[in-house]
Coordinates of N, CA and C in Angstrom, one line a residue:
M3 N -37.9 22.2 9.7 CA -36.5 21.8 9.3 C -36.6 20.5 8.4
K4 N -35.7 20.4 7.4 CA -35.6 19.3 6.6 C -35.0 18.1 7.3
T5 N -35.5 16.9 6.9 CA -34.9 15.7 7.4 C -33.5 15.5 6.8
T6 N -32.5 15.2 7.6 CA -31.2 15.1 7.1 C -30.7 13.6 6.9
V7 N -30.0 13.4 5.7 CA -29.5 12.1 5.4 C -28.1 12.2 5.0
A8 N -27.2 11.3 5.6 CA -25.8 11.2 5.2 C -25.6 10.0 4.4
I9 N -24.8 10.1 3.3 CA -24.4 8.9 2.6 C -22.9 8.8 2.7
V10 N -22.4 7.6 3.1 CA -20.9 7.4 3.2 C -20.6 6.3 2.3
D11 N -19.9 6.6 1.2 CA -19.6 5.6 0.2 C -18.5 6.0 -0.6
D12 N -17.6 5.1 -1.0 CA -16.4 5.5 -1.8 C -16.7 5.6 -3.3
E13 N -17.9 5.2 -3.7 CA -18.2 5.3 -5.1 C -18.8 6.7 -5.4
E14 N -18.1 7.6 -6.0 CA -18.5 8.9 -6.2 C -19.8 9.1 -7.0
H15 N -19.9 8.3 -8.1 CA -21.1 8.4 -8.9 C -22.4 8.0 -8.1
L16 N -22.2 7.0 -7.2 CA -23.4 6.6 -6.4 C -23.7 7.7 -5.4
R17 N -22.7 8.3 -4.8 CA -23.0 9.4 -3.8 C -23.7 10.5 -4.5
E18 N -23.3 10.9 -5.7 CA -23.9 12.0 -6.4 C -25.3 11.7 -6.8
A19 N -25.6 10.4 -7.3 CA -26.9 10.0 -7.7 C -27.9 10.0 -6.5
V20 N -27.4 9.5 -5.4 CA -28.2 9.4 -4.2 C -28.5 10.9 -3.7
A21 N -27.5 11.7 -3.6 CA -27.7 13.0 -3.1 C -28.6 13.8 -4.0
E22 N -28.5 13.7 -5.3 CA -29.4 14.4 -6.2 C -30.9 14.0 -6.1
Y23 N -31.0 12.6 -6.0 CA -32.4 12.1 -5.9 C -33.0 12.5 -4.6
L24 N -32.3 12.3 -3.5 CA -32.9 12.6 -2.2 C -33.2 14.1 -2.0
D25 N -32.3 15.0 -2.6 CA -32.5 16.4 -2.6 C -33.9 16.7 -3.3
L26 N -34.1 16.1 -4.4 CA -35.4 16.3 -5.1 C -36.6 15.8 -4.3
Q27 N -36.4 14.9 -3.3 CA -37.4 14.4 -2.5 C -37.6 15.2 -1.2
G28 N -36.8 16.3 -1.1 CA -37.0 17.2 0.0 C -36.1 17.0 1.2
F29 N -35.1 16.1 1.1 CA -34.1 15.9 2.2 C -32.9 16.8 2.0
E30 N -32.3 17.1 3.2 CA -31.0 17.7 3.2 C -30.0 16.6 3.2
V31 N -29.0 16.6 2.3 CA -28.1 15.4 2.1 C -26.7 15.9 2.3
F32 N -26.0 15.1 3.2 CA -24.5 15.3 3.4 C -23.8 14.0 2.7
S33 N -22.8 14.3 2.0 CA -22.1 13.2 1.2 C -20.7 13.1 1.7
F34 N -20.2 11.9 2.0 CA -18.9 11.7 2.5 C -18.2 10.5 1.8
R35 N -17.0 10.7 1.4 CA -16.3 9.7 0.6 C -15.8 8.5 1.4
N36 N -15.6 8.6 2.7 CA -15.2 7.5 3.5 C -15.5 7.8 5.0
A37 N -15.2 6.8 5.9 CA -15.6 7.0 7.3 C -14.8 8.1 7.9
Q38 N -13.6 8.3 7.6 CA -12.8 9.4 8.2 C -13.4 10.7 7.8
A39 N -13.8 10.9 6.6 CA -14.5 12.2 6.2 C -15.7 12.4 7.0
F40 N -16.5 11.3 7.2 CA -17.7 11.5 8.1 C -17.4 11.9 9.5
R41 N -16.4 11.2 10.1 CA -16.0 11.6 11.5 C -15.6 13.0 11.6
E42 N -14.8 13.5 10.6 CA -14.3 14.8 10.6 C -15.3 15.9 10.3
D43 N -16.1 15.7 9.3 CA -17.0 16.7 8.8 C -18.4 16.7 9.3
S44 N -18.8 15.6 10.0 CA -20.2 15.5 10.5 C -20.4 16.1 11.8
V45 N -19.3 16.6 12.5 CA -19.4 17.1 13.8 C -20.3 18.4 13.8
G46 N -21.3 18.4 14.7 CA -22.2 19.5 14.8 C -23.4 19.4 13.9
K47 N -23.4 18.4 13.0 CA -24.6 18.2 12.1 C -25.6 17.2 12.7
A48 N -26.8 17.5 12.7 CA -27.9 16.6 13.2 C -28.3 15.7 12.1
I49 N -27.9 14.5 12.1 CA -28.2 13.6 11.0 C -29.3 12.6 11.4
D50 N -30.3 12.5 10.7 CA -31.5 11.6 11.0 C -31.2 10.2 10.5
V51 N -30.7 10.0 9.3 CA -30.4 8.7 8.8 C -29.1 8.7 8.1
A52 N -28.3 7.7 8.3 CA -27.0 7.5 7.7 C -27.0 6.2 6.8
I53 N -26.6 6.3 5.6 CA -26.5 5.2 4.7 C -25.0 4.9 4.5
L54 N -24.6 3.7 5.0 CA -23.2 3.3 5.1 C -22.8 2.2 4.2
D55 N -21.9 2.4 3.3 CA -21.3 1.2 2.6 C -20.5 0.4 3.5
I56 N -20.6 -0.9 3.5 CA -19.8 -1.7 4.4 C -18.4 -1.9 3.9
A57 N -18.2 -2.1 2.6 CA -16.9 -2.4 2.1 C -16.2 -1.2 1.5
M58 N -15.8 -0.3 2.5 CA -15.0 0.9 2.1 C -13.6 0.7 2.4
P59 N -12.7 1.4 1.6 CA -11.3 1.3 2.0 C -11.1 2.0 3.3
G60 N -10.1 1.6 4.1 CA -9.8 2.1 5.4 C -10.9 1.6 6.4
E61 N -11.4 2.5 7.2 CA -12.4 2.1 8.2 C -13.7 1.6 7.4
D62 N -14.2 0.5 7.7 CA -15.4 0.0 7.0 C -16.6 0.5 7.6
G63 N -17.8 0.2 7.0 CA -19.0 0.7 7.4 C -19.5 0.1 8.7
L64 N -19.1 -1.1 9.0 CA -19.5 -1.7 10.3 C -18.9 -1.0 11.5
S65 N -17.6 -0.7 11.4 CA -16.9 0.1 12.4 C -17.6 1.5 12.6
L66 N -17.9 2.1 11.5 CA -18.5 3.4 11.5 C -19.9 3.4 12.1
A67 N -20.6 2.3 11.8 CA -21.9 2.1 12.4 C -21.9 2.0 13.9
R68 N -20.9 1.3 14.5 CA -20.7 1.2 15.9 C -20.5 2.6 16.5
F69 N -19.6 3.4 15.8 CA -19.4 4.8 16.3 C -20.6 5.6 16.3
I70 N -21.4 5.5 15.2 CA -22.7 6.3 15.1 C -23.7 5.9 16.2
R71 N -23.8 4.5 16.4 CA -24.8 4.0 17.3 C -24.4 4.5 18.7
K72 N -23.2 4.6 19.1 CA -22.8 5.0 20.4 C -23.0 6.5 20.6
S73 N -23.1 7.2 19.5 CA -23.1 8.7 19.5 C -24.5 9.3 19.6
G74 N -25.6 8.5 19.3 CA -26.9 9.0 19.3 C -27.9 8.1 18.7
S75 N -29.0 8.7 18.3 CA -30.2 7.9 17.8 C -30.3 8.0 16.3
T76 N -29.3 8.3 15.6 CA -29.3 8.3 14.1 C -29.8 6.9 13.6
G77 N -30.7 6.9 12.6 CA -31.1 5.7 12.0 C -29.9 5.3 11.0
I78 N -29.7 4.0 10.9 CA -28.6 3.5 10.1 C -29.1 2.4 9.1
I79 N -28.7 2.7 7.9 CA -29.0 1.7 6.8 C -27.6 1.2 6.2
M80 N -27.4 -0.1 6.2 CA -26.1 -0.6 5.7 C -26.3 -1.0 4.3
A81 N -25.3 -0.7 3.4 CA -25.4 -1.1 2.0 C -24.3 -2.2 1.9
T82 N -24.7 -3.4 1.4 CA -23.8 -4.5 1.3 C -23.9 -5.2 0.0
A83 N -22.8 -5.8 -0.4 CA -22.8 -6.5 -1.7 C -23.7 -7.8 -1.7
A84 N -24.2 -8.1 -2.8 CA -25.0 -9.3 -2.9 C -24.2 -10.6 -2.5
G85 N -24.9 -11.5 -1.9 CA -24.2 -12.8 -1.5 C -23.4 -12.7 -0.2
R86 N -23.6 -11.6 0.6 CA -22.8 -11.5 1.8 C -23.8 -11.4 3.0
P87 N -24.5 -12.5 3.3 CA -25.5 -12.5 4.4 C -24.9 -12.2 5.7
I88 N -23.6 -12.6 5.9 CA -23.0 -12.3 7.2 C -22.9 -10.8 7.5
D89 N -22.7 -10.0 6.4 CA -22.6 -8.6 6.6 C -23.9 -8.0 7.1
R90 N -25.0 -8.6 6.6 CA -26.3 -8.1 7.0 C -26.6 -8.4 8.5
I91 N -26.2 -9.6 8.9 CA -26.4 -10.1 10.3 C -25.5 -9.3 11.2
V92 N -24.3 -9.1 10.9 CA -23.4 -8.4 11.8 C -23.8 -6.9 11.9
G93 N -24.2 -6.3 10.7 CA -24.7 -5.0 10.7 C -25.9 -4.8 11.6
L94 N -26.8 -5.7 11.5 CA -28.0 -5.6 12.4 C -27.7 -5.8 13.9
E95 N -26.7 -6.7 14.1 CA -26.3 -7.0 15.5 C -25.7 -5.8 16.2
I96 N -25.0 -5.0 15.4 CA -24.3 -3.8 16.1 C -25.2 -2.6 16.1
G97 N -26.4 -2.7 15.7 CA -27.4 -1.6 15.8 C -27.9 -0.9 14.6
A98 N -27.5 -1.5 13.4 CA -28.1 -0.9 12.2 C -29.6 -1.2 12.1
D99 N -30.4 -0.3 11.5 CA -31.8 -0.4 11.5 C -32.3 -1.2 10.2
D100 N -31.5 -1.2 9.2 CA -32.0 -1.8 7.9 C -30.7 -2.0 7.1
Y101 N -30.9 -2.7 6.0 CA -29.8 -2.9 5.0 C -30.4 -3.0 3.6
L102 N -29.5 -2.7 2.7 CA -29.8 -2.7 1.2 C -28.7 -3.5 0.5
V103 N -29.1 -4.3 -0.5 CA -28.1 -5.0 -1.3 C -27.7 -4.1 -2.5
K104 N -26.4 -3.9 -2.7 CA -26.0 -3.1 -3.9 C -25.9 -4.0 -5.1
P105 N -26.2 -3.4 -6.3 CA -26.7 -2.1 -6.5 C -28.2 -2.0 -6.2
Y106 N -28.7 -0.9 -5.6 CA -30.0 -0.7 -5.2 C -30.8 0.3 -6.0
E107 N -32.1 0.2 -6.1 CA -32.9 1.2 -6.7 C -33.1 2.4 -5.8
L108 N -33.1 3.6 -6.4 CA -33.2 4.8 -5.5 C -34.6 4.8 -4.9
R109 N -35.6 4.3 -5.6 CA -36.9 4.3 -5.0 C -37.0 3.4 -3.8
E110 N -36.3 2.3 -3.9 CA -36.2 1.3 -2.7 C -35.5 2.0 -1.6
L111 N -34.4 2.7 -1.9 CA -33.7 3.4 -0.8 C -34.6 4.4 -0.1
L112 N -35.4 5.2 -0.9 CA -36.3 6.1 -0.3 C -37.3 5.4 0.6
A113 N -37.8 4.3 0.2 CA -38.8 3.6 1.0 C -38.1 3.1 2.3
R114 N -36.9 2.6 2.3 CA -36.2 2.2 3.5 C -35.9 3.4 4.4
I115 N -35.5 4.5 3.9 CA -35.3 5.7 4.7 C -36.6 6.1 5.5
K116 N -37.7 6.1 4.7 CA -39.0 6.5 5.4 C -39.3 5.5 6.5
S117 N -39.1 4.2 6.2 CA -39.4 3.1 7.2 C -38.5 3.3 8.4
V118 N -37.2 3.5 8.2 CA -36.3 3.7 9.4 C -36.7 5.0 10.2
L119 N -37.1 6.0 9.5 CA -37.5 7.2 10.2 C -38.8 7.0 11.1
R120 N -39.7 6.2 10.6 CA -40.9 5.8 11.3 C -40.5 5.0 12.6
R121 N -39.6 4.0 12.4 CA -39.2 3.2 13.5 C -38.5 4.0 14.6
V122 N -37.6 4.9 14.2 CA -36.9 5.7 15.2 C -37.9 6.6 16.0
K123 N -38.8 7.2 15.3 CA -39.8 8.0 15.9 C -40.7 7.2 16.8
A124 N -41.0 6.0 16.4 CA -42.0 5.2 17.2 C -41.4 4.6 18.4
A125 N -40.0 4.5 18.5 CA -39.4 3.9 19.7 C -39.7 4.8 20.9
P126 N -39.8 4.2 22.1 CA -40.1 4.9 23.3 C -39.1 6.0 23.5
G127 N -39.5 7.3 23.7 CA -38.6 8.4 23.9 C -37.9 8.8 22.6
G128 N -38.3 8.2 21.5 CA -37.7 8.6 20.2 C -36.3 8.0 20.1
A129 N -36.0 7.0 21.0 CA -34.6 6.5 21.0 C -34.4 5.4 19.9
A130 N -33.2 5.3 19.5 CA -32.9 4.2 18.6 C -32.4 3.0 19.5
A131 N -31.5 2.2 18.9 CA -31.0 1.0 19.7 C -30.3 1.5 20.9
T132 N -30.5 0.8 22.0 CA -29.8 1.1 23.2 C -29.4 -0.2 23.8
P133 N -28.2 -0.2 24.5 CA -27.7 -1.5 25.0 C -28.6 -2.0 26.1
A134 N -28.6 -3.4 26.3 CA -29.4 -4.0 27.3 C -28.7 -3.9 28.6
A135 N -29.4 -3.9 29.7 CA -28.8 -3.9 31.0 C -28.3 -5.3 31.4
V136 N -27.0 -5.5 31.5 CA -26.5 -6.8 31.9 C -25.8 -6.7 33.3
A137 N -26.2 -7.6 34.2 CA -25.7 -7.6 35.5 C -24.2 -8.0 35.5
P138 N -23.4 -7.4 36.4 CA -22.0 -7.7 36.4 C -21.6 -9.2 36.6
E139 N -22.5 -9.9 37.4 CA -22.2 -11.3 37.7 C -22.5 -12.2 36.5
G140 N -23.0 -11.8 35.5 CA -23.2 -12.6 34.3 C -24.2 -11.9 33.4
R141 N -24.5 -12.6 32.3 CA -25.4 -12.0 31.3 C -26.9 -12.3 31.7
H142 N -27.4 -11.5 32.6 CA -28.8 -11.6 33.0 C -29.5 -10.4 32.7
L143 N -30.6 -10.5 32.1 CA -31.5 -9.4 31.7 C -32.8 -9.4 32.5
K144 N -33.0 -8.4 33.3 CA -34.2 -8.4 34.2 C -35.3 -7.5 33.6
F145 N -36.5 -8.0 33.6 CA -37.7 -7.1 33.3 C -38.9 -7.6 34.1
G146 N -39.6 -6.7 34.7 CA -40.7 -7.1 35.5 C -40.2 -8.0 36.6
A147 N -40.9 -9.1 36.9 CA -40.5 -10.1 37.9 C -39.7 -11.2 37.3
L148 N -39.2 -11.1 36.1 CA -38.5 -12.2 35.4 C -37.1 -11.8 35.1
T149 N -36.2 -12.8 35.0 CA -34.8 -12.7 34.7 C -34.5 -13.6 33.6
L150 N -33.9 -13.1 32.5 CA -33.4 -13.9 31.4 C -32.0 -14.2 31.5
D151 N -31.6 -15.4 31.7 CA -30.2 -15.9 31.8 C -29.7 -16.3 30.4
L152 N -28.9 -15.4 29.8 CA -28.5 -15.7 28.4 C -27.5 -16.9 28.3
D153 N -26.7 -17.1 29.3 CA -25.7 -18.1 29.2 C -26.4 -19.5 29.4
A154 N -27.3 -19.6 30.4 CA -28.0 -20.8 30.7 C -29.2 -21.1 29.8
R155 N -29.6 -20.0 29.1 CA -30.7 -20.1 28.2 C -32.0 -20.4 29.0
R156 N -32.2 -19.7 30.1 CA -33.3 -19.9 31.0 C -34.0 -18.6 31.3
L157 N -35.3 -18.7 31.5 CA -36.1 -17.6 32.0 C -36.7 -18.0 33.3
V158 N -36.4 -17.2 34.4 CA -36.9 -17.6 35.7 C -37.7 -16.4 36.3
D159 N -38.6 -16.8 37.3 CA -39.3 -15.7 38.0 C -38.5 -15.4 39.3
T160 N -39.1 -14.6 40.2 CA -38.4 -14.1 41.4 C -38.1 -15.3 42.4
D161 N -38.8 -16.4 42.3 CA -38.6 -17.5 43.1 C -37.6 -18.5 42.5
G162 N -37.1 -18.1 41.4 CA -36.1 -19.0 40.7 C -36.7 -20.1 39.9
A163 N -38.1 -20.1 39.8 CA -38.8 -21.1 39.0 C -38.6 -20.8 37.5
A164 N -38.3 -21.9 36.8 CA -38.1 -21.7 35.3 C -39.5 -21.5 34.6
I165 N -39.5 -20.6 33.6 CA -40.6 -20.5 32.7 C -40.3 -21.3 31.5
D166 N -41.2 -22.2 31.2 CA -41.0 -23.1 30.1 C -41.0 -22.4 28.7
L167 N -39.9 -22.4 28.0 CA -39.8 -21.8 26.7 C -39.2 -22.8 25.7
T168 N -39.8 -22.8 24.5 CA -39.1 -23.6 23.4 C -37.9 -22.9 23.0
A169 N -37.0 -23.6 22.3 CA -35.8 -23.0 21.8 C -36.0 -21.8 20.9
M170 N -37.0 -21.9 20.1 CA -37.3 -20.7 19.2 C -37.9 -19.6 19.9
E171 N -38.7 -19.8 21.0 CA -39.3 -18.8 21.8 C -38.1 -18.1 22.6
F172 N -37.2 -18.8 23.1 CA -36.1 -18.2 23.8 C -35.3 -17.4 22.8
D173 N -35.0 -17.9 21.7 CA -34.2 -17.1 20.7 C -34.9 -15.8 20.3
L174 N -36.2 -15.8 20.2 CA -36.9 -14.6 19.9 C -36.9 -13.6 21.0
L175 N -37.1 -14.1 22.3 CA -37.1 -13.3 23.4 C -35.7 -12.6 23.6
Q176 N -34.7 -13.4 23.4 CA -33.3 -12.9 23.5 C -33.1 -11.8 22.5
A177 N -33.6 -12.0 21.2 CA -33.4 -11.0 20.2 C -34.1 -9.7 20.6
L178 N -35.2 -9.8 21.2 CA -36.0 -8.6 21.6 C -35.3 -7.9 22.8
A179 N -35.0 -8.8 23.9 CA -34.6 -8.2 25.1 C -33.2 -7.6 25.1
T180 N -32.4 -8.1 24.1 CA -31.0 -7.5 24.0 C -31.0 -6.3 23.1
R181 N -32.1 -5.9 22.6 CA -32.3 -4.7 21.8 C -33.5 -3.8 22.4
P182 N -33.4 -3.4 23.6 CA -34.6 -2.7 24.2 C -34.9 -1.4 23.6
N183 N -36.2 -1.0 23.5 CA -36.6 0.3 23.1 C -36.2 0.5 21.6
R184 N -36.1 -0.6 20.9 CA -35.8 -0.4 19.4 C -36.9 -1.2 18.6
V185 N -37.5 -0.5 17.7 CA -38.5 -1.1 16.9 C -37.9 -2.1 15.9
L186 N -38.3 -3.3 15.9 CA -37.7 -4.3 15.0 C -38.8 -4.9 14.1
S187 N -38.5 -5.0 12.8 CA -39.4 -5.5 11.9 C -39.4 -7.1 12.0
R188 N -40.4 -7.7 11.4 CA -40.4 -9.2 11.4 C -39.2 -9.7 10.7
G189 N -38.8 -9.1 9.6 CA -37.6 -9.6 8.9 C -36.4 -9.5 9.8
Q190 N -36.2 -8.4 10.5 CA -35.1 -8.3 11.4 C -35.1 -9.3 12.5
L191 N -36.3 -9.6 13.1 CA -36.4 -10.6 14.1 C -36.1 -12.0 13.6
Q192 N -36.4 -12.3 12.4 CA -36.0 -13.5 11.8 C -34.5 -13.6 11.7
E193 N -33.9 -12.5 11.3 CA -32.4 -12.5 11.1 C -31.8 -12.7 12.5
F194 N -32.2 -11.9 13.5 CA -31.6 -12.0 14.8 C -31.8 -13.3 15.5
A195 N -33.1 -13.7 15.5 CA -33.4 -14.9 16.3 C -33.1 -16.2 15.6
H196 N -33.3 -16.3 14.3 CA -33.1 -17.6 13.7 C -32.1 -17.6 12.6
G197 N -31.4 -16.5 12.3 CA -30.3 -16.5 11.4 C -30.7 -16.7 10.0
R198 N -31.9 -16.3 9.6 CA -32.4 -16.4 8.2 C -33.2 -15.2 7.9
S199 N -33.2 -14.8 6.6 CA -34.1 -13.7 6.2 C -35.5 -14.2 6.0
A200 N -36.4 -13.2 6.0 CA -37.8 -13.6 5.7 C -38.5 -12.4 5.1
E201 N -39.6 -12.7 4.4 CA -40.4 -11.6 3.9 C -41.1 -10.9 5.0
E202 N -41.4 -9.6 4.9 CA -42.0 -8.9 5.9 C -43.4 -9.4 6.1
S203 N -44.0 -10.1 5.2 CA -45.3 -10.6 5.3 C -45.4 -12.0 6.1
D204 N -44.2 -12.5 6.4 CA -44.1 -13.8 7.2 C -44.7 -13.6 8.6
R205 N -45.7 -14.3 8.9 CA -46.4 -14.1 10.1 C -46.0 -15.1 11.2
S206 N -45.0 -15.9 10.9 CA -44.5 -16.9 11.9 C -44.1 -16.2 13.2
I207 N -43.5 -15.0 13.0 CA -43.0 -14.2 14.2 C -44.2 -13.8 15.0
D208 N -45.3 -13.4 14.4 CA -46.5 -13.0 15.1 C -47.0 -14.1 16.0
I209 N -47.0 -15.3 15.5 CA -47.4 -16.5 16.3 C -46.5 -16.7 17.5
R210 N -45.2 -16.6 17.3 CA -44.3 -16.8 18.4 C -44.4 -15.6 19.5
V211 N -44.7 -14.4 19.0 CA -44.9 -13.3 19.9 C -46.1 -13.5 20.8
T212 N -47.2 -14.0 20.1 CA -48.4 -14.3 20.9 C -48.1 -15.3 22.0
R213 N -47.4 -16.4 21.6 CA -47.1 -17.4 22.6 C -46.2 -16.9 23.7
L214 N -45.2 -16.1 23.3 CA -44.3 -15.5 24.4 C -45.1 -14.6 25.3
R215 N -46.0 -13.8 24.8 CA -46.8 -12.9 25.6 C -47.6 -13.7 26.7
K216 N -48.1 -14.8 26.3 CA -48.9 -15.6 27.2 C -48.0 -16.1 28.4
K217 N -46.7 -16.2 28.2 CA -45.8 -16.7 29.2 C -45.1 -15.6 30.0
I218 N -45.0 -14.4 29.5 CA -44.2 -13.4 30.2 C -45.0 -12.2 30.6
E219 N -46.2 -12.0 30.0 CA -47.0 -10.8 30.3 C -48.0 -11.0 31.4
P220 N -48.1 -10.1 32.3 CA -49.2 -10.2 33.3 C -50.6 -10.3 32.7
D221 N -50.7 -9.5 31.7 CA -52.0 -9.5 30.9 C -51.7 -9.5 29.4
P222 N -51.7 -10.7 28.8 CA -51.3 -10.8 27.4 C -52.1 -10.0 26.5
E223 N -53.3 -9.7 26.8 CA -54.2 -8.9 26.0 C -53.8 -7.4 26.0
H224 N -53.0 -7.0 27.0 CA -52.5 -5.6 27.1 C -51.1 -5.7 27.5
P225 N -50.2 -6.1 26.5 CA -48.8 -6.4 26.8 C -48.0 -5.1 27.3
R226 N -47.2 -5.3 28.3 CA -46.3 -4.3 28.8 C -44.9 -4.3 28.2
F227 N -44.4 -5.5 28.0 CA -43.0 -5.7 27.6 C -42.8 -5.8 26.1
I228 N -43.6 -6.6 25.4 CA -43.5 -6.8 23.9 C -44.6 -6.0 23.3
K229 N -44.4 -4.9 22.8 CA -45.4 -4.0 22.3 C -45.4 -4.1 20.7
T230 N -46.6 -4.0 20.2 CA -46.7 -4.0 18.7 C -46.7 -2.5 18.2
V231 N -45.9 -2.3 17.2 CA -45.8 -1.0 16.5 C -46.5 -1.2 15.2
R232 N -47.7 -0.7 15.0 CA -48.5 -1.0 13.9 C -47.8 -0.6 12.6
G233 N -47.8 -1.6 11.7 CA -47.1 -1.4 10.4 C -45.6 -1.5 10.4
E234 N -45.0 -1.7 11.5 CA -43.6 -1.7 11.6 C -43.0 -3.0 12.2
G235 N -43.6 -3.5 13.3 CA -43.0 -4.7 14.0 C -43.3 -4.7 15.5
Y236 N -42.2 -4.9 16.2 CA -42.4 -5.0 17.7 C -41.2 -4.3 18.4
V237 N -41.5 -3.9 19.6 CA -40.5 -3.2 20.4 C -40.5 -3.8 21.8
F238 N -39.4 -4.1 22.4 CA -39.3 -4.6 23.8 C -39.0 -3.5 24.7
V239 N -39.9 -3.3 25.7 CA -39.8 -2.2 26.7 C -39.6 -2.9 28.1
P240 N -38.3 -2.9 28.5 CA -38.0 -3.6 29.8 C -38.7 -3.0 31.0
G241 N -39.0 -1.7 31.0 CA -39.6 -1.1 32.1 C -41.1 -1.4 32.2
G242 N -41.6 -2.0 31.1 CA -43.0 -2.4 31.1 C -44.0 -1.2 31.1
A243 N -43.5 -0.1 30.4 CA -44.4 1.1 30.4 C -45.6 0.9 29.6

């Protein structure tokens, strides 16, 4: 079966150009003029990747991304206007897998689609973003023998003893732990943890991951919680599989 891609954008010429290009690349493409059309006409269609324009009339792409993320494991690429970094951050926060700045090159779009497909397939169980488990008494994320207290910004063991983390290490762990079973690139982790974009070649994230593993993994050389996905980034597995 062909890999399916949906493009939701109010610019007709762009939808047509994307659909024609991706069809030539071997994809099955569904084209929708707005979020309402997607909601009505995508029922029963298995969509692997959705490309969503953020600034559409009516329901915007961010709202539609929330709907898609709750509905399944479809990969999501947000298309945003240049100079709107907040759109990228919000889009990634609600579960988008990647973003593009409009106008974008079709070859770049193709590369992003392939990258998102690899991440979705690489996630444990083939799952995309899933919500973290938060205890009713507060925002506490548990993994292994440790508990991450998001409000107090503390990591403690079963005895209540605090694990010493720097502010940047805590931010990185929070970014990972609140997005379990989702493969995150280095650039995404920079966005989530530190609020800034970074080149995929930036290895500062690798250094912080190594430090984190020494503090939270029973065996840092064979990590259970923060796993490396070669060529893509990292994934947090709360069950320690």
